[in-house]
C-alpha cells in the first residue's frame, strides 16, 4: 500500500534555515529524529495505527540548493523495511519566512490473510491505518 499526500507550509523561519530542515522540523509531529550530513537528510516519521501501535517510517532525502530556493529529492533506502517513507519537494525564502511544497509517500506492507475473514480484517486494518496517517499529516499542515 502506498499513501501519497502533497501539502504546503509557510513557516516564520529565517532565510538561513531553508537549508536546515533538521532544525525547522525537529520536534514537530509527525517527524521523529532528523539528521543532516552534508546535503543528505535522514530521519523518520511517526504515526500511531490501530493493531500496529507506534510505527516509524524511515526516509532518506537529498537537498539541492538553488539560490534562495532548494529542491528536496527522495532517495531510495538501501533495504526498505515493511514501513518506510519518501519525502521530496521544494522550499523557498518568501516574505515573512520559508514556504515549502512537500510530497510525502508512505509505503506499508501489511500482512495478507489467507482466508476471506483474514483478508477482510486486513482491509479494515488498511483503512484504519490510512485514516491515522492522514490525521498525522493534517496536524503538520496546521503547525
mmCIF file of C-alpha atoms in Angstrom:
data_model
loop_
_atom_site.group_PDB
_atom_site.id
_atom_site.type_symbol
_atom_site.label_atom_id
_atom_site.label_comp_id
_atom_site.label_asym_id
_atom_site.label_seq_id
_atom_site.Cartn_x
_atom_site.Cartn_y
_atom_site.Cartn_z
ATOM 1 C CA UNK A 1 0.000 0.000 0.000
ATOM 2 C CA UNK A 2 1.231 3.490 -0.852
ATOM 3 C CA UNK A 3 -0.334 6.664 0.561
ATOM 4 C CA UNK A 4 0.657 9.964 -1.021
ATOM 5 C CA UNK A 5 -0.041 13.472 0.201
ATOM 6 C CA UNK A 6 1.193 16.819 -1.106
ATOM 7 C CA UNK A 7 0.948 19.789 1.219
ATOM 8 C CA UNK A 8 2.140 23.375 1.538
ATOM 9 C CA UNK A 9 3.612 25.011 4.605
ATOM 10 C CA UNK A 10 4.664 28.560 5.348
ATOM 11 C CA UNK A 11 6.776 28.894 8.466
ATOM 12 C CA UNK A 12 8.132 32.061 10.134
ATOM 13 C CA UNK A 13 11.758 30.921 9.910
ATOM 14 C CA UNK A 14 14.832 32.993 8.991
ATOM 15 C CA UNK A 15 16.174 32.518 5.424
ATOM 16 C CA UNK A 16 19.288 30.643 6.598
ATOM 17 C CA UNK A 17 17.048 27.824 7.904
ATOM 18 C CA UNK A 18 15.970 26.939 4.342
ATOM 19 C CA UNK A 19 18.897 24.513 4.059
ATOM 20 C CA UNK A 20 18.464 23.246 7.640
ATOM 21 C CA UNK A 21 15.261 21.171 7.610
ATOM 22 C CA UNK A 22 16.533 19.180 10.596
ATOM 23 C CA UNK A 23 16.292 22.435 12.580
ATOM 24 C CA UNK A 24 12.969 23.598 11.104
ATOM 25 C CA UNK A 25 11.050 20.343 11.556
ATOM 26 C CA UNK A 26 12.684 18.971 14.719
ATOM 27 C CA UNK A 27 10.041 18.338 17.361
ATOM 28 C CA UNK A 28 7.098 18.920 15.009
ATOM 29 C CA UNK A 29 4.760 15.975 14.552
ATOM 30 C CA UNK A 30 4.951 13.710 12.620
ATOM 31 C CA UNK A 31 8.754 13.988 12.465
ATOM 32 C CA UNK A 32 10.879 11.889 14.774
ATOM 33 C CA UNK A 33 14.657 12.159 14.718
ATOM 34 C CA UNK A 34 16.122 14.186 11.823
ATOM 35 C CA UNK A 35 19.803 14.445 10.946
ATOM 36 C CA UNK A 36 21.645 16.063 8.065
ATOM 37 C CA UNK A 37 25.054 15.118 6.778
ATOM 38 C CA UNK A 38 26.209 17.486 4.036
ATOM 39 C CA UNK A 39 23.181 17.522 1.703
ATOM 40 C CA UNK A 40 21.628 14.231 2.850
ATOM 41 C CA UNK A 41 18.652 14.416 5.211
ATOM 42 C CA UNK A 42 17.764 11.281 7.104
ATOM 43 C CA UNK A 43 15.083 10.622 9.661
ATOM 44 C CA UNK A 44 11.734 9.067 10.293
ATOM 45 C CA UNK A 45 8.080 9.955 10.608
ATOM 46 C CA UNK A 46 5.986 8.617 13.484
ATOM 47 C CA UNK A 47 2.333 7.541 13.360
ATOM 48 C CA UNK A 48 0.004 5.625 15.682
ATOM 49 C CA UNK A 49 -2.057 2.954 13.975
ATOM 50 C CA UNK A 50 -4.637 0.582 15.469
ATOM 51 C CA UNK A 51 -3.397 -3.010 15.627
ATOM 52 C CA UNK A 52 0.160 -1.826 14.948
ATOM 53 C CA UNK A 53 0.861 0.740 17.688
ATOM 54 C CA UNK A 54 3.506 3.394 17.021
ATOM 55 C CA UNK A 55 5.117 2.974 13.620
ATOM 56 C CA UNK A 56 8.296 4.662 12.414
ATOM 57 C CA UNK A 57 8.683 5.389 8.713
ATOM 58 C CA UNK A 58 12.379 5.973 7.883
ATOM 59 C CA UNK A 59 13.280 8.146 4.902
ATOM 60 C CA UNK A 60 16.336 9.485 3.118
ATOM 61 C CA UNK A 61 16.359 12.664 1.012
ATOM 62 C CA UNK A 62 18.942 14.925 -0.620
ATOM 63 C CA UNK A 63 18.869 18.734 -0.547
ATOM 64 C CA UNK A 64 19.757 20.533 -3.793
ATOM 65 C CA UNK A 65 20.374 24.271 -3.055
ATOM 66 C CA UNK A 66 19.223 26.641 -5.814
ATOM 67 C CA UNK A 67 19.919 30.210 -4.645
ATOM 68 C CA UNK A 68 17.007 31.344 -2.431
ATOM 69 C CA UNK A 69 15.296 28.018 -3.046
ATOM 70 C CA UNK A 70 16.079 24.343 -2.598
ATOM 71 C CA UNK A 71 14.774 21.098 -4.028
ATOM 72 C CA UNK A 72 14.411 18.023 -1.825
ATOM 73 C CA UNK A 73 14.896 14.737 -3.666
ATOM 74 C CA UNK A 74 13.641 11.446 -2.197
ATOM 75 C CA UNK A 75 16.331 8.762 -2.226
ATOM 76 C CA UNK A 76 15.760 5.011 -2.050
ATOM 77 C CA UNK A 77 16.536 3.261 1.213
ATOM 78 C CA UNK A 78 19.217 0.558 0.803
ATOM 79 C CA UNK A 79 16.997 -2.093 2.423
ATOM 80 C CA UNK A 80 13.483 -0.714 2.914
ATOM 81 C CA UNK A 81 11.593 -2.159 5.890
ATOM 82 C CA UNK A 82 7.864 -3.029 5.824
ATOM 83 C CA UNK A 83 7.039 0.611 6.677
ATOM 84 C CA UNK A 84 9.043 3.446 5.081
ATOM 85 C CA UNK A 85 8.575 6.872 3.508
ATOM 86 C CA UNK A 86 9.726 9.125 0.685
ATOM 87 C CA UNK A 87 9.915 12.882 1.259
ATOM 88 C CA UNK A 88 10.501 15.295 -1.621
ATOM 89 C CA UNK A 89 9.573 18.807 -2.554
ATOM 90 C CA UNK A 90 10.633 22.408 -2.942
ATOM 91 C CA UNK A 91 11.343 25.180 -0.458
ATOM 92 C CA UNK A 92 11.958 28.875 -0.945
ATOM 93 C CA UNK A 93 12.540 32.035 1.012
ATOM 94 C CA UNK A 94 9.435 34.229 0.947
ATOM 95 C CA UNK A 95 8.416 37.398 2.724
ATOM 96 C CA UNK A 96 7.919 36.530 6.375
ATOM 97 C CA UNK A 97 9.656 33.164 6.326
ATOM 98 C CA UNK A 98 10.087 29.979 4.328
ATOM 99 C CA UNK A 99 7.489 28.270 2.134
ATOM 100 C CA UNK A 100 7.538 24.559 1.369
ATOM 101 C CA UNK A 101 5.635 22.361 -1.039
ATOM 102 C CA UNK A 102 6.293 18.791 0.062
ATOM 103 C CA UNK A 103 5.147 15.406 -1.178
ATOM 104 C CA UNK A 104 5.167 12.514 1.231
ATOM 105 C CA UNK A 105 4.710 8.916 0.167
ATOM 106 C CA UNK A 106 4.151 6.329 2.882
ATOM 107 C CA UNK A 107 4.887 2.720 1.938
ATOM 108 C CA UNK A 108 3.393 -0.043 4.060
ATOM 109 C CA UNK A 109 3.474 -3.776 3.553
ATOM 110 C CA UNK A 110 0.581 -5.201 5.524
ATOM 111 C CA UNK A 111 0.187 -8.942 6.078
ATOM 112 C CA UNK A 112 -2.342 -10.591 3.768
ATOM 113 C CA UNK A 113 -4.878 -13.016 5.209
ATOM 114 C CA UNK A 114 -5.208 -16.412 3.589
ATOM 115 C CA UNK A 115 -8.977 -16.766 4.066
ATOM 116 C CA UNK A 116 -11.789 -14.298 3.445
ATOM 117 C CA UNK A 117 -12.014 -13.341 7.163
ATOM 118 C CA UNK A 118 -8.297 -12.593 7.280
ATOM 119 C CA UNK A 119 -8.485 -10.576 4.073
ATOM 120 C CA UNK A 120 -11.469 -8.587 5.428
ATOM 121 C CA UNK A 121 -9.559 -7.869 8.649
ATOM 122 C CA UNK A 122 -6.580 -6.782 6.511
ATOM 123 C CA UNK A 123 -8.763 -4.335 4.570
ATOM 124 C CA UNK A 124 -10.148 -2.893 7.825
ATOM 125 C CA UNK A 125 -6.614 -2.503 9.213
ATOM 126 C CA UNK A 126 -5.510 -0.825 5.985
ATOM 127 C CA UNK A 127 -8.413 1.673 6.130
ATOM 128 C CA UNK A 128 -7.726 2.480 9.803
ATOM 129 C CA UNK A 129 -4.018 2.849 9.064
ATOM 130 C CA UNK A 130 -4.739 5.241 6.190
ATOM 131 C CA UNK A 131 -7.067 7.408 8.357
ATOM 132 C CA UNK A 132 -4.487 7.681 11.139
ATOM 133 C CA UNK A 133 -1.640 8.599 8.787
ATOM 134 C CA UNK A 134 -3.927 11.203 7.191
ATOM 135 C CA UNK A 135 -4.613 12.745 10.653
ATOM 136 C CA UNK A 136 -0.901 12.953 11.452
ATOM 137 C CA UNK A 137 -0.201 14.718 8.142
ATOM 138 C CA UNK A 138 -3.096 17.116 8.765
ATOM 139 C CA UNK A 139 -1.509 18.147 12.088
ATOM 140 C CA UNK A 140 1.714 19.017 10.270
ATOM 141 C CA UNK A 141 -0.060 21.354 7.847
ATOM 142 C CA UNK A 142 -1.731 23.115 10.785
ATOM 143 C CA UNK A 143 1.526 23.644 12.697
#
